């Protein structure tokens, strides 16, 4: 029987044997072996434990372990001197991403600027808005007709030729870094496109590469698996398996028929994807968004989501990156139950994570005009370890799914299923009195599940207000847009703006004329960035100008306010069902009215959670704020209250 320290001893023994075999790789590349070895000694015990759990039942485990370390060493050697220096700075300042100066933007290269070269010319725009974190949506080579918005990757080391080259991407990363902007890229690691070289080799009959994917000779096992799987895209890609006539086999395709799931039970796949990951790190990527993390391990009789082995894979990747390229951090993307979202967040796994529950419940509160579910959920789910951070957003490139926990809703007397039906009706404009103009996405007639598409401005009511030419509704829509952005900018973590929302971009229905996109409603909120509209951004009399100038001012305040750095966020009951309240870092109070009604508040209720200073200023308006015994927020008003300084 193994004692508790057995695995640690095996890890040390394995490192003692393997490190001398890896040392020549590092020294031949004239890289600093002492730094490499020190990192290896720190990280290897946990790397070994995760890989051992995944692959120790294989006769060739130690062969693959050595290959994984060789890949790590070769990518460490290939790293530029500038990036080695960045590694050292980030090791000395590991929580750099939690500062109040962090503000994110996300865009598609082609839709925002055309190509990488022209995107470099837009850096002054990023600086003007205050962006310090730029997420570029998938930009690698993908099938021309079936790319899933770039998430069907055909080559992780080639930029889509229409966008530019890897050399241009590397140059862009360096220029962004010089401007204080960290480059974020997607790592689509659950699957490749069916045009990837590995898939082509599998199609050509190479048995080694056929083991990179899940291939089945008949429907026997797929039917058994599918009994427990949920359909991700039931409208355009029902089922999870696709018959390939060339192979005469069924291929596991969780998302689309042209996206083949990778088989991580094969350690060669782990090593190959490690190489691709570290290659992107060496291009200057500082944050890597791990796409669809929940799906990367399969086991019969389970939903094949959020299995324990997924965490072993990511944590092993994390440790290896800490050796070769520690300046790069992982960000998880898991649109699943809030408990499962939280399971991926740790310094040893993904220090940064999207906060999909916060996003979904912001829209829920706008629809209901009540903040009880938002407050209740965030009061128990917003806190993270002190070395991690949320990405808070009002929308991204994807649809909006109502990913709140049914048990949270039930505690408030809300039926989760019925409430989602209401929200879907509301945000597709089918509920009486709705202000939203959204589109349904992937309605499942069996489960009645559905998600919502639309830009922030259209979902918040601006499209409807402009169509009927109603000034009051227009004003409310603009206030909604500003208010919800003010909430994510102040909430803690890193606020992320889908670029275009800062100029109140409306839905675009042009995608319906494009055969390659017409079946995917998400393109309604992915229009090309409207630079003519952006030209109005300095005119507050226009919707683009009103939103842009206000958000830029809020970002400026954030960047100069240490109380808005990441840290404790205390959500509490304000005593008014329409008003969300939370205290940041025990010093700054945020209040947001989610309704068209004036919202009275009681000073004594606030005093239970916030030590009210003698003189108060609202950082949003820059004006003194009277926290009298009873005071009132205007419709959709948001305030950031703190002590006034003479």
Coordinates of C-alpha atoms in Angstrom, one line a residue:
X1 CA 0.0 0.0 0.0
X2 CA 1.4 3.4 -1.0
X3 CA 1.9 5.9 1.9
X4 CA 0.9 9.6 1.6
X5 CA 4.4 10.7 0.5
X6 CA 4.9 8.0 -2.2
X7 CA 3.9 10.2 -5.1
X8 CA 6.1 13.0 -4.0
X9 CA 9.1 10.7 -3.7
X10 CA 8.4 9.3 -7.2
X11 CA 8.2 12.9 -8.5
X12 CA 11.6 13.7 -7.0
X13 CA 13.1 10.5 -8.3
X14 CA 11.8 11.1 -11.8
X15 CA 13.0 14.7 -11.8
X16 CA 16.5 13.6 -10.7
X17 CA 16.6 11.2 -13.6
X18 CA 15.0 13.4 -16.2
X19 CA 16.6 16.8 -15.6
X20 CA 20.1 15.8 -16.7
X21 CA 18.5 14.5 -19.9
X22 CA 16.8 17.8 -20.5
X23 CA 19.8 20.0 -19.5
X24 CA 21.6 19.7 -22.9
X25 CA 18.5 21.0 -24.7
X26 CA 18.6 24.2 -22.7
X27 CA 22.3 24.7 -22.8
X28 CA 22.5 24.0 -26.5
X29 CA 20.1 26.9 -27.0
X30 CA 22.3 29.1 -24.8
X31 CA 19.5 29.8 -22.4
X32 CA 19.8 30.3 -18.7
X33 CA 19.7 26.7 -17.3
X34 CA 19.8 27.8 -13.7
X35 CA 16.5 29.8 -14.1
X36 CA 14.9 26.9 -16.0
X37 CA 16.0 24.3 -13.4
X38 CA 14.8 26.4 -10.5
X39 CA 11.4 26.7 -12.1
X40 CA 11.4 23.0 -12.9
X41 CA 12.1 22.1 -9.3
X42 CA 9.3 24.3 -8.1
X43 CA 6.7 23.1 -10.6
X44 CA 7.5 19.5 -11.3
X45 CA 6.0 17.8 -8.3
X46 CA 2.5 19.1 -9.1
X47 CA 3.0 18.6 -12.9
X48 CA 4.1 15.0 -12.2
X49 CA 1.1 14.3 -10.0
X50 CA -1.4 15.5 -12.6
X51 CA 0.2 13.7 -15.5
X52 CA 0.6 10.6 -13.4
X53 CA -3.2 10.6 -12.7
X54 CA -3.9 11.0 -16.3
X55 CA -1.4 8.7 -18.0
X56 CA 0.3 6.3 -15.5
X57 CA -1.7 3.3 -16.7
X58 CA 0.2 3.5 -20.0
X59 CA 3.3 1.4 -20.5
X60 CA 5.0 4.4 -22.2
X61 CA 4.2 6.9 -19.5
X62 CA 7.8 7.9 -18.8
X63 CA 8.6 8.2 -22.5
X64 CA 5.8 10.7 -22.9
X65 CA 6.8 12.5 -19.7
X66 CA 10.2 13.1 -21.1
X67 CA 8.8 14.3 -24.4
X68 CA 6.6 16.8 -22.6
X69 CA 9.6 18.2 -20.7
X70 CA 11.6 18.4 -23.9
X71 CA 8.9 20.4 -25.5
X72 CA 8.9 22.7 -22.5
X73 CA 12.7 23.1 -22.6
X74 CA 12.8 23.8 -26.4
X75 CA 10.1 26.5 -26.1
X76 CA 11.9 28.0 -23.2
X77 CA 15.0 28.2 -25.3
X78 CA 13.1 29.7 -28.2
X79 CA 11.7 32.6 -26.1
X80 CA 13.1 36.0 -26.9
X81 CA 15.2 38.0 -24.6
X82 CA 12.5 40.6 -24.3
X83 CA 9.9 38.0 -23.2
X84 CA 12.4 36.4 -20.8
X85 CA 12.7 39.9 -19.2
X86 CA 8.9 40.1 -19.0
X87 CA 8.9 36.7 -17.3
X88 CA 11.2 38.0 -14.6
X89 CA 9.1 41.1 -14.1
X90 CA 5.9 39.1 -13.8
X91 CA 7.5 36.6 -11.4
X92 CA 8.4 39.5 -9.2
X93 CA 4.9 41.1 -9.5
X94 CA 2.6 38.1 -10.0
X95 CA -0.7 39.9 -9.3
X96 CA -0.2 42.6 -11.9
X97 CA -3.5 41.8 -13.4
X98 CA -5.5 42.8 -10.3
X99 CA -4.7 46.5 -10.5
X100 CA -7.2 49.2 -11.0
X101 CA -5.5 50.1 -14.2
X102 CA -6.6 46.9 -15.9
X103 CA -9.4 47.5 -18.4
X104 CA -10.1 45.0 -21.3
X105 CA -11.4 45.3 -24.8
X106 CA -12.2 42.4 -27.2
X107 CA -12.7 42.4 -31.0
X108 CA -12.3 40.5 -34.2
X109 CA -9.3 41.7 -36.1
X110 CA -11.1 41.8 -39.5
X111 CA -14.3 43.4 -38.2
X112 CA -12.5 46.0 -36.1
X113 CA -9.7 47.0 -38.5
X114 CA -9.4 44.7 -41.5
X115 CA -6.1 43.1 -40.7
X116 CA -3.3 43.0 -38.2
X117 CA -1.3 45.8 -39.8
X118 CA -4.3 48.2 -39.7
X119 CA -5.1 47.1 -36.2
X120 CA -1.7 48.4 -35.1
X121 CA -2.7 51.7 -36.4
X122 CA -5.7 51.6 -34.0
X123 CA -3.5 51.5 -30.9
X124 CA -4.2 55.2 -30.3
X125 CA -7.9 54.4 -30.1
X126 CA -7.2 51.7 -27.4
X127 CA -5.1 54.2 -25.5
X128 CA -7.8 56.9 -25.8
X129 CA -10.4 54.5 -24.3
X130 CA -8.0 53.3 -21.6
X131 CA -7.6 49.7 -22.7
X132 CA -4.7 47.8 -21.1
X133 CA -5.8 44.3 -22.1
X134 CA -6.7 43.5 -25.7
X135 CA -8.4 40.2 -26.6
X136 CA -8.3 39.4 -30.3
X137 CA -10.8 36.8 -31.3
X138 CA -9.6 33.7 -33.1
X139 CA -7.3 34.8 -35.9
X140 CA -5.7 31.5 -37.0
X141 CA -6.1 29.7 -40.3
X142 CA -9.5 28.1 -40.4
X143 CA -11.8 26.6 -43.1
X144 CA -13.0 29.2 -45.5
X145 CA -16.7 28.2 -45.3
X146 CA -17.0 26.5 -41.9
X147 CA -14.9 28.3 -39.4
X148 CA -17.3 28.8 -36.4
X149 CA -16.1 32.4 -36.2
X150 CA -12.5 31.2 -36.1
X151 CA -13.0 28.5 -33.5
X152 CA -12.4 25.7 -36.0
X153 CA -8.6 26.0 -36.1
X154 CA -6.6 24.5 -39.0
X155 CA -3.2 25.7 -37.9
X156 CA -2.2 27.2 -34.5
X157 CA 1.0 28.6 -36.0
X158 CA -0.5 30.4 -39.1
X159 CA -2.6 33.5 -39.0
X160 CA -5.5 33.6 -41.4
X161 CA -3.7 35.0 -44.5
X162 CA -6.5 37.6 -44.9
X163 CA -5.5 39.0 -41.6
X164 CA -1.7 38.9 -42.0
X165 CA 1.2 36.8 -40.8
X166 CA 2.6 35.4 -37.6
X167 CA 5.4 37.9 -37.9
X168 CA 2.8 40.7 -38.0
X169 CA 1.1 39.2 -34.9
X170 CA 4.4 39.1 -33.0
X171 CA 5.1 42.7 -34.0
X172 CA 1.7 43.8 -32.9
X173 CA 2.1 42.0 -29.5
X174 CA 5.4 43.9 -29.0
X175 CA 3.9 47.3 -29.9
X176 CA 0.9 46.6 -27.6
X177 CA 3.3 45.7 -24.8
X178 CA 5.2 49.0 -25.4
X179 CA 1.9 50.8 -25.0
X180 CA 1.0 49.0 -21.7
X181 CA -1.5 46.7 -23.4
X182 CA -1.4 42.9 -22.7
X183 CA -2.3 40.7 -25.7
X184 CA -4.9 38.0 -25.1
X185 CA -5.6 35.2 -27.6
X186 CA -7.9 32.2 -27.7
X187 CA -6.6 28.7 -27.4
X188 CA -9.1 26.4 -28.9
X189 CA -7.9 23.2 -27.3
X190 CA -11.0 20.9 -27.2
X191 CA -11.0 20.4 -31.0
X192 CA -9.4 21.2 -34.3
X193 CA -11.0 21.8 -37.7
X194 CA -11.3 18.9 -40.0
X195 CA -8.7 20.6 -42.2
X196 CA -6.0 20.6 -39.6
X197 CA -2.9 18.6 -40.6
X198 CA -3.6 16.1 -37.8
X199 CA -7.1 15.5 -39.2
X200 CA -5.8 15.2 -42.8
X201 CA -3.2 12.6 -41.7
X202 CA -6.0 10.8 -39.9
X203 CA -8.1 10.9 -43.0
X204 CA -5.1 9.5 -45.0
X205 CA -5.0 6.5 -42.7
X206 CA -2.2 7.3 -40.3
X207 CA -3.0 5.3 -37.2
X208 CA -1.0 7.6 -34.9
X209 CA -3.0 10.6 -35.9
X210 CA -6.3 8.7 -35.9
X211 CA -5.5 8.3 -32.2
X212 CA -5.5 12.1 -31.9
X213 CA -9.3 12.1 -32.3
X214 CA -12.3 10.0 -31.2
X215 CA -13.2 7.7 -34.1
X216 CA -15.8 4.9 -33.9
X217 CA -16.5 2.1 -36.4
X218 CA -20.3 2.2 -35.8
X219 CA -22.9 3.9 -33.7
X220 CA -22.6 1.5 -30.7
X221 CA -20.4 3.6 -28.4
X222 CA -21.6 7.0 -29.8
X223 CA -25.2 6.0 -28.9
X224 CA -24.1 5.0 -25.4
X225 CA -22.2 8.3 -24.9
X226 CA -25.0 10.4 -26.4
X227 CA -27.5 9.1 -23.8
X228 CA -25.8 11.4 -21.3
X229 CA -24.6 14.3 -23.6
X230 CA -26.4 17.6 -24.1
X231 CA -26.6 19.2 -27.5
X232 CA -24.7 22.4 -27.8
X233 CA -26.0 23.6 -31.1
X234 CA -29.3 21.7 -31.6
X235 CA -30.4 23.8 -34.6
X236 CA -27.3 23.8 -36.8
X237 CA -25.4 20.8 -35.5
X238 CA -27.6 18.3 -33.7
X239 CA -26.0 15.4 -31.9
X240 CA -22.3 15.0 -30.9
X241 CA -21.0 12.6 -33.6
X242 CA -20.6 12.9 -37.3
X243 CA -20.2 10.1 -39.9
X244 CA -17.2 10.6 -42.1
X245 CA -17.4 8.5 -45.3
X246 CA -13.7 8.7 -46.1
X247 CA -12.9 7.1 -42.8
X248 CA -16.1 5.1 -42.7
X249 CA -16.2 6.0 -39.0
X250 CA -18.1 8.3 -36.6
X251 CA -16.1 11.3 -35.3
X252 CA -16.8 13.0 -32.0
X253 CA -17.9 16.5 -32.9
X254 CA -19.3 18.2 -29.8
X255 CA -19.8 21.6 -31.4
X256 CA -20.0 21.4 -35.2
X257 CA -19.5 18.6 -37.8
X258 CA -16.2 20.2 -39.0
X259 CA -14.7 20.5 -35.4
X260 CA -13.2 17.2 -34.4
X261 CA -12.7 16.7 -30.6
X262 CA -9.2 15.9 -29.5
X263 CA -8.5 12.8 -27.6
X264 CA -6.6 13.9 -24.4
X265 CA -6.4 10.3 -23.1
X266 CA -3.5 10.1 -25.6
X267 CA -0.5 11.9 -24.0
X268 CA 0.8 12.6 -27.5
X269 CA -2.1 15.0 -27.9
X270 CA -1.3 16.7 -24.6
X271 CA 2.3 17.2 -25.7
X272 CA 1.3 18.4 -29.2
X273 CA -1.1 21.0 -27.7
X274 CA 1.5 22.1 -25.2
X275 CA 3.8 22.9 -28.1
X276 CA 1.1 25.0 -29.8
X277 CA 0.3 26.8 -26.5
X278 CA 3.9 27.7 -25.8
X279 CA 4.4 28.8 -29.4
X280 CA 1.6 31.3 -28.8
X281 CA 3.3 32.4 -25.6
X282 CA 6.5 33.0 -27.5
X283 CA 4.6 35.3 -29.9
X284 CA 3.9 37.6 -27.0
X285 CA 0.6 36.3 -25.7
X286 CA 0.2 37.4 -22.1
X287 CA -3.2 35.9 -21.4
X288 CA -4.5 32.7 -23.0
X289 CA -8.3 32.2 -23.1
X290 CA -8.9 28.5 -22.7
X291 CA -11.9 27.8 -24.9
X292 CA -14.6 25.3 -23.9
X293 CA -12.6 24.0 -21.0
X294 CA -15.5 21.8 -19.7
X295 CA -15.5 19.4 -22.6
X296 CA -11.9 18.2 -23.0
X297 CA -12.2 14.8 -21.2
X298 CA -14.7 12.0 -22.1
X299 CA -16.0 9.2 -19.9
X300 CA -18.8 6.8 -20.8
X301 CA -21.8 7.2 -18.6
X302 CA -21.2 10.8 -17.8
X303 CA -22.2 14.1 -19.5
X304 CA -18.5 14.5 -20.5
X305 CA -18.4 17.9 -19.0
X306 CA -16.4 19.2 -16.0
X307 CA -14.8 15.8 -15.3
X308 CA -11.9 15.7 -12.8
X309 CA -9.4 14.9 -15.5
X310 CA -10.1 18.3 -17.1
X311 CA -8.6 20.0 -14.1
X312 CA -5.5 17.7 -14.2
X313 CA -4.9 18.7 -17.9
X314 CA -5.2 22.4 -17.2
X315 CA -3.1 22.3 -14.1
X316 CA -0.4 20.3 -15.8
X317 CA -0.4 22.9 -18.6
X318 CA -0.3 25.7 -16.0
X319 CA 2.8 24.2 -14.3
X320 CA 4.6 23.7 -17.6
X321 CA 3.8 27.3 -18.7
X322 CA 5.2 28.5 -15.4
X323 CA 8.5 26.9 -16.4
X324 CA 8.8 28.0 -20.0
X325 CA 6.8 31.3 -20.2
X326 CA 5.6 32.4 -16.7
X327 CA 4.4 35.8 -18.0
X328 CA 1.5 34.1 -19.6
X329 CA -1.7 33.5 -17.6
X330 CA -4.7 31.3 -18.3
X331 CA -8.2 32.6 -18.5
X332 CA -11.0 30.0 -18.4
X333 CA -14.2 30.0 -20.5
X334 CA -16.8 27.8 -18.9
X335 CA -20.4 28.7 -19.5
X336 CA -21.7 26.1 -17.1
X337 CA -23.2 25.9 -13.6
X338 CA -21.7 28.6 -11.3
X339 CA -20.2 25.9 -9.1
X340 CA -18.4 24.4 -12.1
X341 CA -17.3 27.8 -13.3
X342 CA -15.6 28.4 -9.9
X343 CA -13.9 25.0 -10.0
X344 CA -11.5 26.2 -12.7
X345 CA -10.4 29.3 -10.9
X346 CA -7.2 29.1 -8.9
X347 CA -3.6 30.2 -9.2
X348 CA -2.6 26.6 -10.1
X349 CA -5.2 26.4 -12.8
X350 CA -6.8 29.5 -14.3
X351 CA -6.1 32.6 -12.3
X352 CA -8.5 34.6 -14.5
X353 CA -12.1 33.6 -15.5
X354 CA -15.1 35.0 -17.2
X355 CA -17.9 35.7 -14.8
X356 CA -20.9 34.5 -16.9
X357 CA -23.3 34.4 -13.9
X358 CA -22.7 38.1 -13.1
X359 CA -23.3 39.0 -16.8
X360 CA -26.5 37.0 -17.1
X361 CA -27.9 38.3 -13.9
X362 CA -27.2 41.9 -14.8
X363 CA -29.5 41.4 -17.8
X364 CA -32.0 39.5 -15.6
X365 CA -32.1 42.5 -13.2
X366 CA -32.7 44.9 -16.1
X367 CA -35.7 42.8 -17.3
X368 CA -37.3 42.3 -13.9
X369 CA -36.2 45.7 -12.4
X370 CA -35.3 43.8 -9.3
X371 CA -31.8 43.0 -8.1
X372 CA -32.6 40.2 -5.6
X373 CA -31.3 37.3 -7.6
X374 CA -28.3 39.3 -8.8
X375 CA -27.5 40.3 -5.2
X376 CA -28.2 36.9 -3.7
X377 CA -26.1 35.1 -6.2
X378 CA -23.1 37.5 -6.1
X379 CA -23.1 37.7 -2.3
X380 CA -22.2 34.0 -2.3
X381 CA -20.4 33.5 -5.6
X382 CA -18.4 36.7 -6.3
X383 CA -15.5 36.2 -3.9
X384 CA -12.4 34.6 -5.4
X385 CA -9.0 33.7 -3.9
X386 CA -6.7 36.7 -3.5
X387 CA -4.5 35.7 -6.4
X388 CA -7.3 35.4 -9.0
X389 CA -9.6 37.7 -10.8
X390 CA -12.9 37.8 -12.6
X391 CA -13.4 39.1 -16.1
X392 CA -16.7 41.0 -15.8
X393 CA -18.6 41.9 -18.9
X394 CA -22.0 42.8 -20.2
X395 CA -21.6 40.7 -23.4
X396 CA -19.0 39.2 -25.6
X397 CA -19.0 37.6 -29.1
X398 CA -21.2 34.8 -27.9
X399 CA -24.8 34.4 -27.1
X400 CA -26.3 35.2 -23.6
X401 CA -27.3 32.0 -21.7
X402 CA -29.1 32.2 -18.4
X403 CA -26.4 30.5 -16.4
X404 CA -27.7 31.3 -12.9
X405 CA -28.0 28.5 -10.4
X406 CA -31.5 27.1 -10.0
X407 CA -30.9 26.6 -6.3
X408 CA -30.1 30.3 -5.9
X409 CA -33.3 31.2 -7.6
X410 CA -35.3 28.6 -5.6
X411 CA -34.1 30.2 -2.3
X412 CA -35.9 33.4 -3.4
X413 CA -39.0 31.6 -4.5
X414 CA -38.1 31.8 -8.2
X415 CA -38.7 28.8 -10.5
X416 CA -35.5 28.7 -12.6
X417 CA -37.1 27.0 -15.7
X418 CA -40.1 29.4 -15.8
X419 CA -37.8 32.4 -15.2
X420 CA -35.6 31.5 -18.1
X421 CA -38.7 31.2 -20.3
X422 CA -39.7 34.8 -19.2
X423 CA -36.2 36.1 -19.9
X424 CA -36.1 34.6 -23.4
X425 CA -39.5 36.1 -24.2
X426 CA -38.4 39.5 -22.8
X427 CA -35.1 39.7 -24.7
X428 CA -36.6 38.7 -28.0
X429 CA -39.2 41.5 -27.6
X430 CA -42.1 39.1 -27.2
X431 CA -43.0 40.0 -23.6
X432 CA -45.4 43.0 -23.3
X433 CA -43.6 46.2 -22.5
X434 CA -40.1 44.8 -23.3
X435 CA -37.5 47.3 -24.4
X436 CA -35.2 44.7 -25.9
X437 CA -34.5 43.8 -29.5
X438 CA -32.8 40.5 -29.5
X439 CA -32.8 37.3 -31.5
X440 CA -33.3 33.7 -30.2
X441 CA -30.4 31.4 -30.6
X442 CA -30.5 27.6 -30.7
X443 CA -33.9 26.9 -29.4
X444 CA -34.3 23.3 -28.3
X445 CA -37.9 22.2 -28.6
X446 CA -37.4 19.3 -26.2
X447 CA -35.8 21.1 -23.3
X448 CA -37.2 24.6 -24.4
X449 CA -33.7 25.9 -23.7
X450 CA -32.7 29.0 -25.7
X451 CA -30.1 31.7 -25.6
X452 CA -30.2 35.4 -26.7
X453 CA -28.2 37.3 -29.3
X454 CA -27.9 41.1 -29.6
X455 CA -25.6 44.0 -29.1
X456 CA -25.6 45.8 -25.7
X457 CA -27.4 48.8 -27.1
X458 CA -30.1 46.8 -28.9
X459 CA -30.8 44.6 -25.8
X460 CA -30.9 47.7 -23.6
X461 CA -33.6 49.3 -25.7
X462 CA -31.8 51.8 -27.9
X463 CA -32.8 50.2 -31.2
X464 CA -36.5 50.1 -30.2
X465 CA -36.3 53.7 -29.0
X466 CA -34.8 55.0 -32.2
X467 CA -37.3 53.1 -34.3
X468 CA -40.3 54.6 -32.7
X469 CA -38.5 58.0 -32.2
X470 CA -39.2 58.3 -28.5
X471 CA -36.9 60.6 -26.6
X472 CA -37.8 59.2 -23.1
X473 CA -37.1 55.6 -24.2
X474 CA -33.9 56.7 -25.8
X475 CA -32.8 58.4 -22.6
X476 CA -33.6 55.3 -20.6
X477 CA -31.7 53.1 -23.0
X478 CA -28.6 55.2 -22.8
X479 CA -28.8 55.2 -19.1
X480 CA -29.1 51.4 -19.0
X481 CA -26.0 51.0 -21.2
X482 CA -24.0 53.4 -19.1
X483 CA -25.2 52.0 -15.8
X484 CA -24.4 48.3 -16.5
X485 CA -21.0 49.2 -17.7
X486 CA -20.4 51.3 -14.6
X487 CA -21.3 48.3 -12.6
X488 CA -18.8 46.0 -14.3
X489 CA -16.1 48.7 -14.2
X490 CA -16.5 49.1 -10.5
X491 CA -17.2 45.5 -9.4
X492 CA -13.7 44.1 -9.0
X493 CA -11.6 42.1 -11.4
X494 CA -11.1 43.2 -15.0
X495 CA -13.9 44.9 -16.9
X496 CA -14.1 43.8 -20.5
X497 CA -15.8 45.8 -23.2
X498 CA -16.8 44.2 -26.5
X499 CA -15.5 47.0 -28.8
X500 CA -18.4 48.7 -30.4
X501 CA -20.5 48.7 -27.3
X502 CA -18.6 51.8 -26.2
X503 CA -20.2 53.7 -29.1
X504 CA -23.7 52.1 -28.7
X505 CA -23.5 49.9 -31.7
X506 CA -26.9 48.5 -32.8
X507 CA -27.8 45.0 -34.2
X508 CA -26.8 44.5 -37.8
X509 CA -28.9 42.2 -39.9
X510 CA -26.5 42.1 -42.9
X511 CA -25.4 38.6 -41.9
X512 CA -28.7 37.3 -43.1
X513 CA -27.5 37.9 -46.7
X514 CA -24.3 35.9 -46.2
X515 CA -24.8 32.1 -46.7
X516 CA -21.8 31.3 -44.6
X517 CA -23.4 33.2 -41.6
X518 CA -27.1 33.3 -42.1
X519 CA -27.8 30.2 -40.0
X520 CA -25.9 31.7 -37.0
X521 CA -27.8 34.5 -35.2
X522 CA -24.8 35.5 -33.2
X523 CA -23.5 37.5 -36.2
X524 CA -26.3 40.0 -35.4
X525 CA -24.1 41.3 -32.6
X526 CA -20.8 41.0 -34.5
X527 CA -21.0 43.7 -37.1
X528 CA -17.9 45.4 -38.6
X529 CA -16.8 48.2 -36.3
X530 CA -18.4 51.4 -37.5
X531 CA -15.7 54.0 -37.7
X532 CA -18.1 56.6 -39.0
X533 CA -20.2 56.1 -35.9
X534 CA -17.0 56.2 -33.8
X535 CA -16.3 59.7 -35.3
X536 CA -19.2 60.9 -33.2
X537 CA -17.6 59.6 -30.0
X538 CA -16.6 63.1 -28.7
X539 CA -20.1 64.6 -29.2
X540 CA -22.2 63.9 -26.1
X541 CA -25.4 65.0 -27.9
X542 CA -25.2 61.7 -30.0
X543 CA -25.8 58.2 -28.6
X544 CA -22.2 57.1 -29.5
X545 CA -20.8 60.3 -27.9
X546 CA -22.9 60.0 -24.8
X547 CA -21.8 56.4 -24.2
X548 CA -18.2 56.8 -25.2
X549 CA -17.4 60.0 -23.2
X550 CA -19.1 58.6 -20.1
X551 CA -17.4 55.3 -20.2
X552 CA -14.0 56.9 -20.9
X553 CA -14.5 59.1 -17.9
X554 CA -15.5 56.1 -15.7
X555 CA -12.4 54.2 -16.9
X556 CA -10.2 57.3 -16.1
X557 CA -11.7 57.4 -12.6
X558 CA -11.1 53.6 -12.2
X559 CA -7.5 54.0 -13.2
X560 CA -6.9 56.7 -10.6
X561 CA -8.8 55.1 -7.7
X562 CA -6.9 52.4 -5.7
X563 CA -10.2 51.4 -4.0
X564 CA -11.3 50.0 -7.5
X565 CA -8.4 47.6 -7.6
X566 CA -9.3 44.0 -7.3
X567 CA -10.2 43.1 -3.8
X568 CA -13.3 42.4 -1.5
X569 CA -16.7 43.2 -3.0
X570 CA -19.5 43.1 -0.4
X571 CA -22.9 42.8 -2.0
X572 CA -25.8 43.6 0.4
X573 CA -29.5 44.4 0.6
X574 CA -30.0 48.1 0.1
X575 CA -33.5 48.0 1.3
X576 CA -34.8 48.9 -2.1
X577 CA -35.6 46.0 -4.5
X578 CA -34.5 48.0 -7.5
X579 CA -31.1 49.1 -6.2
X580 CA -27.9 47.0 -6.3
X581 CA -25.4 47.9 -3.7
X582 CA -21.8 46.7 -3.0
X583 CA -18.8 48.0 -1.1
X584 CA -15.4 47.8 -2.8
X585 CA -12.3 47.2 -0.7
X586 CA -14.2 48.3 2.5
X587 CA -14.2 52.0 1.4
X588 CA -16.1 52.7 -1.8
X589 CA -19.9 52.2 -2.1
X590 CA -21.5 51.5 -5.5
X591 CA -25.3 52.0 -5.9
X592 CA -27.1 51.2 -9.1
X593 CA -30.8 51.7 -9.8
X594 CA -32.0 49.0 -12.2
X595 CA -35.4 50.6 -12.8
X596 CA -37.2 53.6 -14.5
X597 CA -38.5 54.6 -11.1
X598 CA -37.0 57.0 -8.6
X599 CA -35.4 54.8 -5.9
X600 CA -35.5 56.0 -2.3
X601 CA -32.7 54.8 0.1
X602 CA -32.2 54.9 3.8
X603 CA -28.9 56.1 5.2
X604 CA -29.1 53.8 8.2
X605 CA -29.3 50.7 6.0
X606 CA -26.2 51.7 4.1
X607 CA -24.4 52.5 7.4
X608 CA -24.7 48.9 8.4
X609 CA -22.3 47.9 5.5
X610 CA -20.4 51.1 4.7
X611 CA -18.7 53.5 7.1
X612 CA -20.2 56.7 5.9
X613 CA -17.6 59.5 5.8
X614 CA -18.3 63.0 6.9
X615 CA -18.2 64.4 3.4
X616 CA -19.1 62.2 0.4
X617 CA -18.3 62.6 -3.3
X618 CA -19.8 60.6 -6.2
X619 CA -16.8 59.7 -8.5
X620 CA -19.2 59.1 -11.4
X621 CA -20.4 62.7 -11.5
X622 CA -17.4 64.2 -9.7
X623 CA -19.8 66.1 -7.4
X624 CA -20.5 66.1 -3.7
X625 CA -23.2 63.7 -2.7
X626 CA -25.6 64.2 0.1
X627 CA -26.2 60.9 2.0
X628 CA -29.0 62.3 4.1
X629 CA -31.4 60.2 6.2
X630 CA -33.5 59.5 3.1
X631 CA -32.2 60.2 -0.4
X632 CA -33.2 59.1 -3.9
X633 CA -31.5 57.7 -7.0
X634 CA -32.7 58.8 -10.4
X635 CA -33.9 56.2 -12.9
X636 CA -31.0 54.0 -13.9
X637 CA -28.6 56.2 -11.9
X638 CA -25.3 54.7 -10.7
X639 CA -23.1 56.3 -8.1
X640 CA -19.6 55.5 -6.8
X641 CA -19.5 57.0 -3.3
X642 CA -16.3 57.6 -1.3
X643 CA -14.9 60.1 1.1
X644 CA -14.4 63.6 -0.3
X645 CA -10.9 64.9 0.0
X646 CA -10.3 68.6 0.6

